[in-house]
Amino acid sequence: MSEFTYTVERAEAVTTVEEYLRCCVDVPRFLECCRQCPNYGTRWSCPPFDFDVSGLWRGYQTLHLYARYLVPGANRDGQALIDALQREKELFLTELLSFEQARPGSMALSCGSCHLCAECTRSAGLPCRHPEQVRPSIESLGGDVGETAVRYFGRPLLWVQDGIAPDYLTLVGGLLLREDRV
C-alpha cells in the first residue's frame, strides 16, 4: 500500500450569535448526547460545566467559524486519516488560541474534547493542568456541528466506514467575539 498523505483545505464563515443560536444550537439535545460520551464529566473541556451555557453564548455578539478538511491522497487508510485528524486538531487548537489572544475578550471554541493530557485531572477532582489551553467545543455548548458544516460551509460531515477514509474529514472550531463584526 502507498504512503498515507493528505492535504488540508480551509474555510471560514461569520455569523451573529443570535442567528447561530436560532439555527444551530439546542443545548438540551446535545447535552443529552454528551451524557452518553465517556468524556462527560471526566474532561475539563466537556460538560457538565460550572457556568450557564446559554448565558455564555449570549455574552457574545459574533461567531467566526473555521473549518479544516483533511483530504486523503490515494491511500484511503481510515485509521491513518483519523491519526492525522488528531494531529491537525492539536495544530488547529493552537491556531484558534492565537486568534483568541489577538482579540481580547474573545473565546476560542475547540474541536471535540480535550486530549492535551493522557489522563485528565477532572476525574480526580483536581484543577486542570492547562487551563490556558482548554476550551469547550461548539458541540459541548449545544451546537450542532453537522448542521453548522452544511449551513455555513456547504459540506456535510463524513465518517470513516469499514476502515476506508471518506473524501474528507472535518474539524470545526470557532471564535466568539463580543463586538458585532458580521
Short mmCIF file of N, CA and C in Angstrom, two decimals:
data_model
loop_
_atom_site.label_atom_id
_atom_site.label_comp_id
_atom_site.label_asym_id
_atom_site.label_seq_id
_atom_site.Cartn_x
_atom_site.Cartn_y
_atom_site.Cartn_z
N MET A 1 0.84 -1.18 0.00
CA MET A 1 0.00 0.00 0.00
C MET A 1 0.89 1.25 0.00
N SER A 2 0.44 2.28 -0.66
CA SER A 2 1.24 3.51 -0.77
C SER A 2 1.26 4.27 0.55
N GLU A 3 2.22 5.17 0.67
CA GLU A 3 2.35 6.00 1.86
C GLU A 3 1.09 6.86 2.03
N PHE A 4 0.69 7.06 3.28
CA PHE A 4 -0.50 7.87 3.53
C PHE A 4 -0.14 9.36 3.46
N THR A 5 -0.84 10.09 2.64
CA THR A 5 -0.67 11.53 2.52
C THR A 5 -2.05 12.18 2.57
N TYR A 6 -2.05 13.45 2.90
CA TYR A 6 -3.31 14.20 2.90
C TYR A 6 -3.01 15.68 2.74
N THR A 7 -4.01 16.42 2.34
CA THR A 7 -3.92 17.87 2.28
C THR A 7 -4.98 18.44 3.21
N VAL A 8 -4.79 19.70 3.59
CA VAL A 8 -5.76 20.38 4.45
C VAL A 8 -6.34 21.56 3.68
N GLU A 9 -7.66 21.56 3.57
CA GLU A 9 -8.37 22.68 2.98
C GLU A 9 -8.99 23.49 4.12
N ARG A 10 -9.08 24.80 3.92
CA ARG A 10 -9.60 25.68 4.97
C ARG A 10 -10.82 26.43 4.47
N ALA A 11 -11.73 26.72 5.40
CA ALA A 11 -12.89 27.55 5.09
C ALA A 11 -13.23 28.37 6.33
N GLU A 12 -13.84 29.51 6.11
CA GLU A 12 -14.25 30.40 7.20
C GLU A 12 -15.63 30.95 6.91
N ALA A 13 -16.36 31.26 7.97
CA ALA A 13 -17.67 31.91 7.85
C ALA A 13 -17.88 32.75 9.10
N VAL A 14 -18.71 33.76 8.99
CA VAL A 14 -19.01 34.63 10.13
C VAL A 14 -20.53 34.77 10.22
N THR A 15 -21.05 34.71 11.44
CA THR A 15 -22.48 34.89 11.68
C THR A 15 -22.68 35.59 13.01
N THR A 16 -23.88 36.04 13.25
CA THR A 16 -24.19 36.58 14.57
C THR A 16 -24.46 35.41 15.51
N VAL A 17 -24.18 35.60 16.78
CA VAL A 17 -24.50 34.57 17.76
C VAL A 17 -26.01 34.36 17.78
N GLU A 18 -26.77 35.43 17.67
CA GLU A 18 -28.24 35.33 17.66
C GLU A 18 -28.71 34.38 16.55
N GLU A 19 -28.19 34.55 15.35
CA GLU A 19 -28.55 33.68 14.23
C GLU A 19 -28.10 32.25 14.50
N TYR A 20 -26.88 32.08 15.00
CA TYR A 20 -26.36 30.74 15.26
C TYR A 20 -27.20 30.02 16.31
N LEU A 21 -27.59 30.74 17.35
CA LEU A 21 -28.44 30.14 18.38
C LEU A 21 -29.76 29.68 17.78
N ARG A 22 -30.32 30.46 16.89
CA ARG A 22 -31.60 30.16 16.27
C ARG A 22 -31.53 28.91 15.38
N CYS A 23 -30.45 28.76 14.62
CA CYS A 23 -30.42 27.68 13.63
C CYS A 23 -29.59 26.46 14.03
N CYS A 24 -28.67 26.61 14.94
CA CYS A 24 -27.72 25.51 15.16
C CYS A 24 -27.49 25.10 16.61
N VAL A 25 -28.14 25.74 17.56
CA VAL A 25 -27.88 25.40 18.96
C VAL A 25 -29.14 24.83 19.63
N ASP A 26 -28.97 23.68 20.25
CA ASP A 26 -30.02 23.03 21.02
C ASP A 26 -29.33 22.42 22.24
N VAL A 27 -29.18 23.23 23.28
CA VAL A 27 -28.40 22.80 24.45
C VAL A 27 -28.94 21.52 25.06
N PRO A 28 -30.25 21.39 25.35
CA PRO A 28 -30.72 20.14 25.97
C PRO A 28 -30.44 18.90 25.10
N ARG A 29 -30.65 19.01 23.80
CA ARG A 29 -30.42 17.87 22.90
C ARG A 29 -28.96 17.42 22.92
N PHE A 30 -28.05 18.38 22.78
CA PHE A 30 -26.64 17.99 22.71
C PHE A 30 -26.05 17.68 24.08
N LEU A 31 -26.61 18.24 25.13
CA LEU A 31 -26.17 17.86 26.47
C LEU A 31 -26.51 16.38 26.71
N GLU A 32 -27.67 15.95 26.22
CA GLU A 32 -28.03 14.54 26.34
C GLU A 32 -27.06 13.67 25.54
N CYS A 33 -26.66 14.11 24.36
CA CYS A 33 -25.64 13.37 23.59
C CYS A 33 -24.33 13.29 24.38
N CYS A 34 -23.94 14.42 24.97
CA CYS A 34 -22.70 14.45 25.75
C CYS A 34 -22.76 13.48 26.92
N ARG A 35 -23.94 13.35 27.54
CA ARG A 35 -24.08 12.43 28.68
C ARG A 35 -23.76 10.99 28.29
N GLN A 36 -23.95 10.65 27.02
CA GLN A 36 -23.68 9.29 26.54
C GLN A 36 -22.20 9.06 26.25
N CYS A 37 -21.41 10.12 26.24
CA CYS A 37 -19.99 10.03 25.89
C CYS A 37 -19.16 9.70 27.13
N PRO A 38 -18.13 8.87 26.99
CA PRO A 38 -17.28 8.56 28.15
C PRO A 38 -16.49 9.76 28.67
N ASN A 39 -16.40 10.84 27.90
CA ASN A 39 -15.68 12.04 28.36
C ASN A 39 -16.55 12.94 29.23
N TYR A 40 -17.85 12.68 29.28
CA TYR A 40 -18.76 13.51 30.07
C TYR A 40 -18.33 13.50 31.54
N GLY A 41 -18.07 14.67 32.06
CA GLY A 41 -17.69 14.80 33.46
C GLY A 41 -16.28 14.33 33.78
N THR A 42 -15.53 13.91 32.76
CA THR A 42 -14.18 13.40 33.02
C THR A 42 -13.09 14.24 32.34
N ARG A 43 -13.49 15.19 31.51
CA ARG A 43 -12.54 16.10 30.85
C ARG A 43 -13.01 17.52 31.09
N TRP A 44 -12.07 18.40 31.35
CA TRP A 44 -12.41 19.79 31.66
C TRP A 44 -13.07 20.51 30.49
N SER A 45 -12.88 20.02 29.28
CA SER A 45 -13.50 20.65 28.10
C SER A 45 -14.94 20.20 27.89
N CYS A 46 -15.40 19.26 28.67
CA CYS A 46 -16.72 18.64 28.46
C CYS A 46 -17.69 18.97 29.59
N PRO A 47 -19.00 18.91 29.28
CA PRO A 47 -19.99 19.11 30.34
C PRO A 47 -19.90 17.99 31.37
N PRO A 48 -20.53 18.20 32.53
CA PRO A 48 -21.27 19.41 32.91
C PRO A 48 -20.31 20.54 33.27
N PHE A 49 -20.75 21.76 32.96
CA PHE A 49 -19.95 22.94 33.23
C PHE A 49 -20.45 23.64 34.49
N ASP A 50 -19.59 24.49 35.05
CA ASP A 50 -19.97 25.27 36.23
C ASP A 50 -20.44 26.67 35.81
N PHE A 51 -20.89 26.81 34.57
CA PHE A 51 -21.42 28.08 34.08
C PHE A 51 -22.67 27.78 33.26
N ASP A 52 -23.48 28.80 33.05
CA ASP A 52 -24.69 28.69 32.26
C ASP A 52 -24.32 28.77 30.78
N VAL A 53 -24.54 27.68 30.06
CA VAL A 53 -24.14 27.61 28.65
C VAL A 53 -24.88 28.66 27.82
N SER A 54 -26.18 28.79 28.01
CA SER A 54 -26.94 29.79 27.24
C SER A 54 -26.45 31.19 27.55
N GLY A 55 -26.13 31.44 28.81
CA GLY A 55 -25.59 32.74 29.20
C GLY A 55 -24.24 33.02 28.56
N LEU A 56 -23.42 31.97 28.42
CA LEU A 56 -22.13 32.15 27.76
C LEU A 56 -22.34 32.59 26.32
N TRP A 57 -23.20 31.88 25.57
CA TRP A 57 -23.47 32.27 24.19
C TRP A 57 -23.93 33.72 24.11
N ARG A 58 -24.86 34.09 24.99
CA ARG A 58 -25.45 35.43 24.94
C ARG A 58 -24.48 36.54 25.36
N GLY A 59 -23.35 36.17 25.91
CA GLY A 59 -22.34 37.15 26.28
C GLY A 59 -21.51 37.62 25.09
N TYR A 60 -21.79 37.07 23.91
CA TYR A 60 -21.04 37.40 22.70
C TYR A 60 -22.00 37.82 21.59
N GLN A 61 -21.48 38.57 20.64
CA GLN A 61 -22.28 39.06 19.52
C GLN A 61 -22.04 38.30 18.22
N THR A 62 -20.79 37.91 17.99
CA THR A 62 -20.39 37.37 16.69
C THR A 62 -19.68 36.03 16.86
N LEU A 63 -19.93 35.13 15.92
CA LEU A 63 -19.23 33.84 15.90
C LEU A 63 -18.51 33.72 14.57
N HIS A 64 -17.19 33.62 14.67
CA HIS A 64 -16.36 33.37 13.48
C HIS A 64 -16.11 31.86 13.47
N LEU A 65 -16.56 31.19 12.43
CA LEU A 65 -16.42 29.74 12.30
C LEU A 65 -15.26 29.40 11.38
N TYR A 66 -14.55 28.35 11.73
CA TYR A 66 -13.40 27.89 10.95
C TYR A 66 -13.57 26.39 10.71
N ALA A 67 -13.34 25.96 9.48
CA ALA A 67 -13.37 24.53 9.16
C ALA A 67 -12.03 24.12 8.56
N ARG A 68 -11.63 22.92 8.89
CA ARG A 68 -10.45 22.30 8.30
C ARG A 68 -10.89 20.96 7.74
N TYR A 69 -10.61 20.74 6.46
CA TYR A 69 -10.95 19.49 5.80
C TYR A 69 -9.67 18.73 5.52
N LEU A 70 -9.57 17.53 6.05
CA LEU A 70 -8.42 16.67 5.78
C LEU A 70 -8.81 15.77 4.62
N VAL A 71 -8.12 15.94 3.51
CA VAL A 71 -8.43 15.23 2.27
C VAL A 71 -7.32 14.21 2.02
N PRO A 72 -7.66 12.92 2.07
CA PRO A 72 -6.62 11.90 1.88
C PRO A 72 -6.17 11.81 0.43
N GLY A 73 -4.92 11.37 0.26
CA GLY A 73 -4.39 11.10 -1.08
C GLY A 73 -4.91 9.75 -1.56
N ALA A 74 -4.13 9.07 -2.37
CA ALA A 74 -4.55 7.80 -2.97
C ALA A 74 -4.77 6.70 -1.92
N ASN A 75 -3.97 6.70 -0.87
CA ASN A 75 -4.11 5.71 0.19
C ASN A 75 -5.31 6.11 1.05
N ARG A 76 -6.33 5.28 1.12
CA ARG A 76 -7.56 5.60 1.84
C ARG A 76 -7.64 4.88 3.19
N ASP A 77 -6.50 4.74 3.85
CA ASP A 77 -6.45 4.08 5.16
C ASP A 77 -7.18 4.95 6.18
N GLY A 78 -8.33 4.46 6.63
CA GLY A 78 -9.16 5.23 7.56
C GLY A 78 -8.46 5.53 8.87
N GLN A 79 -7.73 4.56 9.42
CA GLN A 79 -7.05 4.80 10.70
C GLN A 79 -5.95 5.84 10.55
N ALA A 80 -5.25 5.81 9.44
CA ALA A 80 -4.20 6.82 9.20
C ALA A 80 -4.82 8.21 9.12
N LEU A 81 -6.01 8.33 8.53
CA LEU A 81 -6.67 9.63 8.45
C LEU A 81 -7.14 10.08 9.83
N ILE A 82 -7.64 9.17 10.63
CA ILE A 82 -8.05 9.51 12.00
C ILE A 82 -6.84 9.97 12.80
N ASP A 83 -5.70 9.29 12.66
CA ASP A 83 -4.48 9.71 13.35
C ASP A 83 -4.05 11.10 12.90
N ALA A 84 -4.14 11.36 11.60
CA ALA A 84 -3.80 12.68 11.07
C ALA A 84 -4.76 13.73 11.61
N LEU A 85 -6.03 13.37 11.73
CA LEU A 85 -7.03 14.29 12.27
C LEU A 85 -6.66 14.72 13.68
N GLN A 86 -6.18 13.80 14.48
CA GLN A 86 -5.79 14.13 15.86
C GLN A 86 -4.62 15.12 15.86
N ARG A 87 -3.65 14.90 14.99
CA ARG A 87 -2.51 15.84 14.90
C ARG A 87 -2.98 17.22 14.43
N GLU A 88 -3.85 17.24 13.43
CA GLU A 88 -4.36 18.51 12.91
C GLU A 88 -5.23 19.23 13.94
N LYS A 89 -5.94 18.45 14.74
CA LYS A 89 -6.77 19.03 15.80
C LYS A 89 -5.90 19.83 16.77
N GLU A 90 -4.74 19.30 17.13
CA GLU A 90 -3.82 20.00 18.03
C GLU A 90 -3.30 21.28 17.39
N LEU A 91 -2.95 21.22 16.12
CA LEU A 91 -2.48 22.42 15.41
C LEU A 91 -3.59 23.45 15.30
N PHE A 92 -4.80 22.98 15.04
CA PHE A 92 -5.96 23.86 14.90
C PHE A 92 -6.23 24.58 16.22
N LEU A 93 -6.15 23.85 17.34
CA LEU A 93 -6.36 24.48 18.65
C LEU A 93 -5.33 25.58 18.88
N THR A 94 -4.08 25.33 18.54
CA THR A 94 -3.04 26.35 18.69
C THR A 94 -3.40 27.59 17.87
N GLU A 95 -3.88 27.37 16.66
CA GLU A 95 -4.28 28.49 15.81
C GLU A 95 -5.48 29.24 16.40
N LEU A 96 -6.48 28.52 16.87
CA LEU A 96 -7.65 29.16 17.48
C LEU A 96 -7.26 29.97 18.71
N LEU A 97 -6.36 29.43 19.52
CA LEU A 97 -5.90 30.17 20.71
C LEU A 97 -5.12 31.42 20.32
N SER A 98 -4.40 31.38 19.21
CA SER A 98 -3.70 32.59 18.77
C SER A 98 -4.69 33.65 18.30
N PHE A 99 -5.79 33.23 17.66
CA PHE A 99 -6.84 34.17 17.29
C PHE A 99 -7.44 34.81 18.54
N GLU A 100 -7.68 33.97 19.56
CA GLU A 100 -8.25 34.45 20.82
C GLU A 100 -7.31 35.47 21.47
N GLN A 101 -6.04 35.16 21.50
CA GLN A 101 -5.06 36.05 22.12
C GLN A 101 -4.99 37.39 21.40
N ALA A 102 -5.17 37.37 20.09
CA ALA A 102 -5.12 38.60 19.30
C ALA A 102 -6.38 39.46 19.46
N ARG A 103 -7.45 38.88 20.01
CA ARG A 103 -8.72 39.59 20.17
C ARG A 103 -9.15 39.54 21.63
N PRO A 104 -8.67 40.44 22.47
CA PRO A 104 -9.05 40.43 23.89
C PRO A 104 -10.57 40.40 24.06
N GLY A 105 -11.00 39.56 24.99
CA GLY A 105 -12.43 39.42 25.25
C GLY A 105 -13.10 38.35 24.41
N SER A 106 -12.37 37.78 23.46
CA SER A 106 -12.93 36.71 22.63
C SER A 106 -12.75 35.37 23.33
N MET A 107 -13.37 34.34 22.77
CA MET A 107 -13.23 32.99 23.33
C MET A 107 -13.18 31.98 22.20
N ALA A 108 -12.11 31.20 22.16
CA ALA A 108 -11.97 30.14 21.17
C ALA A 108 -12.86 28.97 21.54
N LEU A 109 -13.39 28.31 20.52
CA LEU A 109 -14.16 27.08 20.69
C LEU A 109 -13.41 25.98 19.96
N SER A 110 -13.02 24.96 20.70
CA SER A 110 -12.18 23.90 20.13
C SER A 110 -13.00 22.89 19.35
N CYS A 111 -12.33 21.86 18.89
CA CYS A 111 -12.97 20.77 18.15
C CYS A 111 -13.02 19.54 19.04
N GLY A 112 -14.18 19.14 19.45
CA GLY A 112 -14.30 17.94 20.26
C GLY A 112 -13.69 18.11 21.64
N SER A 113 -13.45 16.99 22.29
CA SER A 113 -12.94 17.04 23.66
C SER A 113 -11.43 17.24 23.68
N CYS A 114 -10.95 17.66 24.83
CA CYS A 114 -9.52 17.93 25.02
C CYS A 114 -8.75 16.62 25.19
N HIS A 115 -7.57 16.57 24.59
CA HIS A 115 -6.68 15.42 24.74
C HIS A 115 -5.25 15.89 25.02
N LEU A 116 -5.12 17.05 25.68
CA LEU A 116 -3.79 17.58 25.98
C LEU A 116 -3.03 16.68 26.95
N CYS A 117 -3.75 16.07 27.87
CA CYS A 117 -3.12 15.18 28.86
C CYS A 117 -3.58 13.74 28.62
N ALA A 118 -2.71 12.80 28.86
CA ALA A 118 -3.08 11.39 28.72
C ALA A 118 -4.23 11.06 29.66
N GLU A 119 -4.18 11.62 30.86
CA GLU A 119 -5.26 11.42 31.83
C GLU A 119 -5.63 12.77 32.42
N CYS A 120 -6.88 13.16 32.22
CA CYS A 120 -7.36 14.44 32.72
C CYS A 120 -7.48 14.40 34.24
N THR A 121 -7.21 15.53 34.86
CA THR A 121 -7.27 15.64 36.32
C THR A 121 -8.70 15.77 36.85
N ARG A 122 -9.65 16.01 35.97
CA ARG A 122 -11.03 16.26 36.42
C ARG A 122 -11.59 15.08 37.21
N SER A 123 -11.36 13.86 36.75
CA SER A 123 -11.89 12.68 37.44
C SER A 123 -11.35 12.57 38.86
N ALA A 124 -10.16 13.08 39.09
CA ALA A 124 -9.55 13.04 40.42
C ALA A 124 -9.95 14.25 41.26
N GLY A 125 -10.78 15.14 40.70
CA GLY A 125 -11.20 16.33 41.43
C GLY A 125 -10.12 17.39 41.54
N LEU A 126 -9.14 17.33 40.66
CA LEU A 126 -8.03 18.29 40.69
C LEU A 126 -8.21 19.33 39.59
N PRO A 127 -7.57 20.50 39.75
CA PRO A 127 -7.68 21.53 38.71
C PRO A 127 -7.00 21.09 37.41
N CYS A 128 -7.42 21.71 36.34
CA CYS A 128 -6.84 21.46 35.02
C CYS A 128 -5.36 21.84 35.02
N ARG A 129 -4.54 21.02 34.37
CA ARG A 129 -3.10 21.31 34.25
C ARG A 129 -2.82 22.39 33.21
N HIS A 130 -3.75 22.58 32.27
CA HIS A 130 -3.53 23.52 31.16
C HIS A 130 -4.75 24.42 30.93
N PRO A 131 -5.18 25.15 31.95
CA PRO A 131 -6.39 25.98 31.77
C PRO A 131 -6.23 27.04 30.68
N GLU A 132 -5.00 27.42 30.39
CA GLU A 132 -4.77 28.43 29.35
C GLU A 132 -5.01 27.86 27.95
N GLN A 133 -5.12 26.54 27.83
CA GLN A 133 -5.31 25.91 26.52
C GLN A 133 -6.64 25.20 26.36
N VAL A 134 -7.31 24.87 27.44
CA VAL A 134 -8.55 24.10 27.34
C VAL A 134 -9.72 25.03 27.04
N ARG A 135 -10.48 24.68 26.00
CA ARG A 135 -11.67 25.43 25.63
C ARG A 135 -12.78 24.44 25.33
N PRO A 136 -14.02 24.83 25.60
CA PRO A 136 -15.13 23.95 25.22
C PRO A 136 -15.25 23.91 23.70
N SER A 137 -15.87 22.86 23.22
CA SER A 137 -16.12 22.76 21.78
C SER A 137 -17.51 23.33 21.48
N ILE A 138 -17.77 23.54 20.22
CA ILE A 138 -19.09 24.00 19.81
C ILE A 138 -20.15 23.01 20.27
N GLU A 139 -19.91 21.71 20.06
CA GLU A 139 -20.91 20.71 20.43
C GLU A 139 -21.11 20.62 21.94
N SER A 140 -20.06 20.84 22.72
CA SER A 140 -20.21 20.77 24.18
C SER A 140 -21.06 21.92 24.71
N LEU A 141 -21.21 22.97 23.89
CA LEU A 141 -22.06 24.11 24.25
C LEU A 141 -23.41 24.03 23.55
N GLY A 142 -23.75 22.86 23.03
CA GLY A 142 -25.06 22.66 22.43
C GLY A 142 -25.14 22.93 20.94
N GLY A 143 -24.01 23.19 20.29
CA GLY A 143 -24.00 23.47 18.86
C GLY A 143 -24.04 22.21 18.02
N ASP A 144 -24.81 22.25 16.96
CA ASP A 144 -24.93 21.13 16.03
C ASP A 144 -23.87 21.31 14.94
N VAL A 145 -22.77 20.60 15.08
CA VAL A 145 -21.65 20.75 14.14
C VAL A 145 -22.02 20.21 12.76
N GLY A 146 -22.86 19.19 12.70
CA GLY A 146 -23.31 18.69 11.41
C GLY A 146 -24.10 19.75 10.64
N GLU A 147 -25.04 20.39 11.32
CA GLU A 147 -25.81 21.47 10.70
C GLU A 147 -24.91 22.65 10.37
N THR A 148 -23.98 22.95 11.25
CA THR A 148 -23.03 24.04 11.02
C THR A 148 -22.23 23.79 9.74
N ALA A 149 -21.74 22.56 9.57
CA ALA A 149 -20.93 22.23 8.40
C ALA A 149 -21.71 22.43 7.11
N VAL A 150 -22.96 22.02 7.10
CA VAL A 150 -23.78 22.16 5.89
C VAL A 150 -24.20 23.61 5.68
N ARG A 151 -24.72 24.24 6.71
CA ARG A 151 -25.28 25.59 6.58
C ARG A 151 -24.20 26.63 6.26
N TYR A 152 -23.06 26.56 6.93
CA TYR A 152 -22.06 27.62 6.78
C TYR A 152 -20.93 27.29 5.82
N PHE A 153 -20.72 25.99 5.55
CA PHE A 153 -19.61 25.61 4.67
C PHE A 153 -20.06 24.80 3.45
N GLY A 154 -21.33 24.41 3.42
CA GLY A 154 -21.87 23.71 2.25
C GLY A 154 -21.37 22.29 2.07
N ARG A 155 -20.83 21.70 3.13
CA ARG A 155 -20.30 20.33 3.05
C ARG A 155 -20.74 19.54 4.27
N PRO A 156 -21.32 18.37 4.07
CA PRO A 156 -21.72 17.56 5.23
C PRO A 156 -20.51 16.91 5.90
N LEU A 157 -20.70 16.52 7.14
CA LEU A 157 -19.67 15.73 7.82
C LEU A 157 -19.65 14.34 7.20
N LEU A 158 -18.47 13.79 7.02
CA LEU A 158 -18.31 12.42 6.52
C LEU A 158 -17.53 11.63 7.57
N TRP A 159 -17.67 10.31 7.52
CA TRP A 159 -17.06 9.45 8.54
C TRP A 159 -16.30 8.31 7.88
N VAL A 160 -15.28 7.82 8.57
CA VAL A 160 -14.58 6.61 8.15
C VAL A 160 -15.56 5.45 8.29
N GLN A 161 -15.65 4.61 7.25
CA GLN A 161 -16.54 3.45 7.30
C GLN A 161 -15.78 2.21 6.85
N ASP A 162 -15.87 1.18 7.68
CA ASP A 162 -15.20 -0.09 7.38
C ASP A 162 -13.71 0.09 7.11
N GLY A 163 -13.08 1.03 7.83
CA GLY A 163 -11.64 1.26 7.70
C GLY A 163 -11.24 2.06 6.48
N ILE A 164 -12.21 2.51 5.70
CA ILE A 164 -11.93 3.27 4.47
C ILE A 164 -12.19 4.75 4.73
N ALA A 165 -11.21 5.57 4.39
CA ALA A 165 -11.35 7.02 4.58
C ALA A 165 -12.35 7.59 3.58
N PRO A 166 -13.18 8.53 4.02
CA PRO A 166 -14.09 9.22 3.10
C PRO A 166 -13.30 10.24 2.27
N ASP A 167 -14.01 11.01 1.48
CA ASP A 167 -13.35 12.03 0.65
C ASP A 167 -12.66 13.09 1.51
N TYR A 168 -13.16 13.29 2.73
CA TYR A 168 -12.54 14.24 3.67
C TYR A 168 -13.09 13.98 5.07
N LEU A 169 -12.35 14.41 6.08
CA LEU A 169 -12.83 14.51 7.45
C LEU A 169 -12.78 15.98 7.83
N THR A 170 -13.67 16.38 8.71
CA THR A 170 -13.85 17.80 9.02
C THR A 170 -13.57 18.11 10.48
N LEU A 171 -12.89 19.22 10.71
CA LEU A 171 -12.76 19.83 12.04
C LEU A 171 -13.46 21.18 11.97
N VAL A 172 -14.28 21.49 12.96
CA VAL A 172 -14.95 22.79 13.02
C VAL A 172 -14.66 23.41 14.38
N GLY A 173 -14.14 24.62 14.36
CA GLY A 173 -13.88 25.38 15.58
C GLY A 173 -14.44 26.78 15.41
N GLY A 174 -14.28 27.58 16.43
CA GLY A 174 -14.83 28.93 16.32
C GLY A 174 -14.14 29.92 17.23
N LEU A 175 -14.54 31.16 17.05
CA LEU A 175 -14.08 32.25 17.90
C LEU A 175 -15.28 33.14 18.19
N LEU A 176 -15.66 33.20 19.46
CA LEU A 176 -16.75 34.08 19.88
C LEU A 176 -16.18 35.46 20.13
N LEU A 177 -16.86 36.47 19.58
CA LEU A 177 -16.42 37.86 19.73
C LEU A 177 -17.52 38.68 20.39
N ARG A 178 -17.11 39.58 21.25
CA ARG A 178 -18.09 40.43 21.94
C ARG A 178 -18.65 41.52 21.03
N GLU A 179 -17.85 41.96 20.07
CA GLU A 179 -18.31 43.04 19.19
C GLU A 179 -19.02 42.48 17.97
N ASP A 180 -19.83 43.33 17.36
CA ASP A 180 -20.59 42.96 16.17
C ASP A 180 -19.69 43.12 14.95
N ARG A 181 -19.29 42.00 14.32
CA ARG A 181 -18.35 42.05 13.20
C ARG A 181 -18.88 41.33 11.96
N VAL A 182 -20.18 41.15 11.83
CA VAL A 182 -20.71 40.42 10.67
C VAL A 182 -20.82 41.35 9.49
#
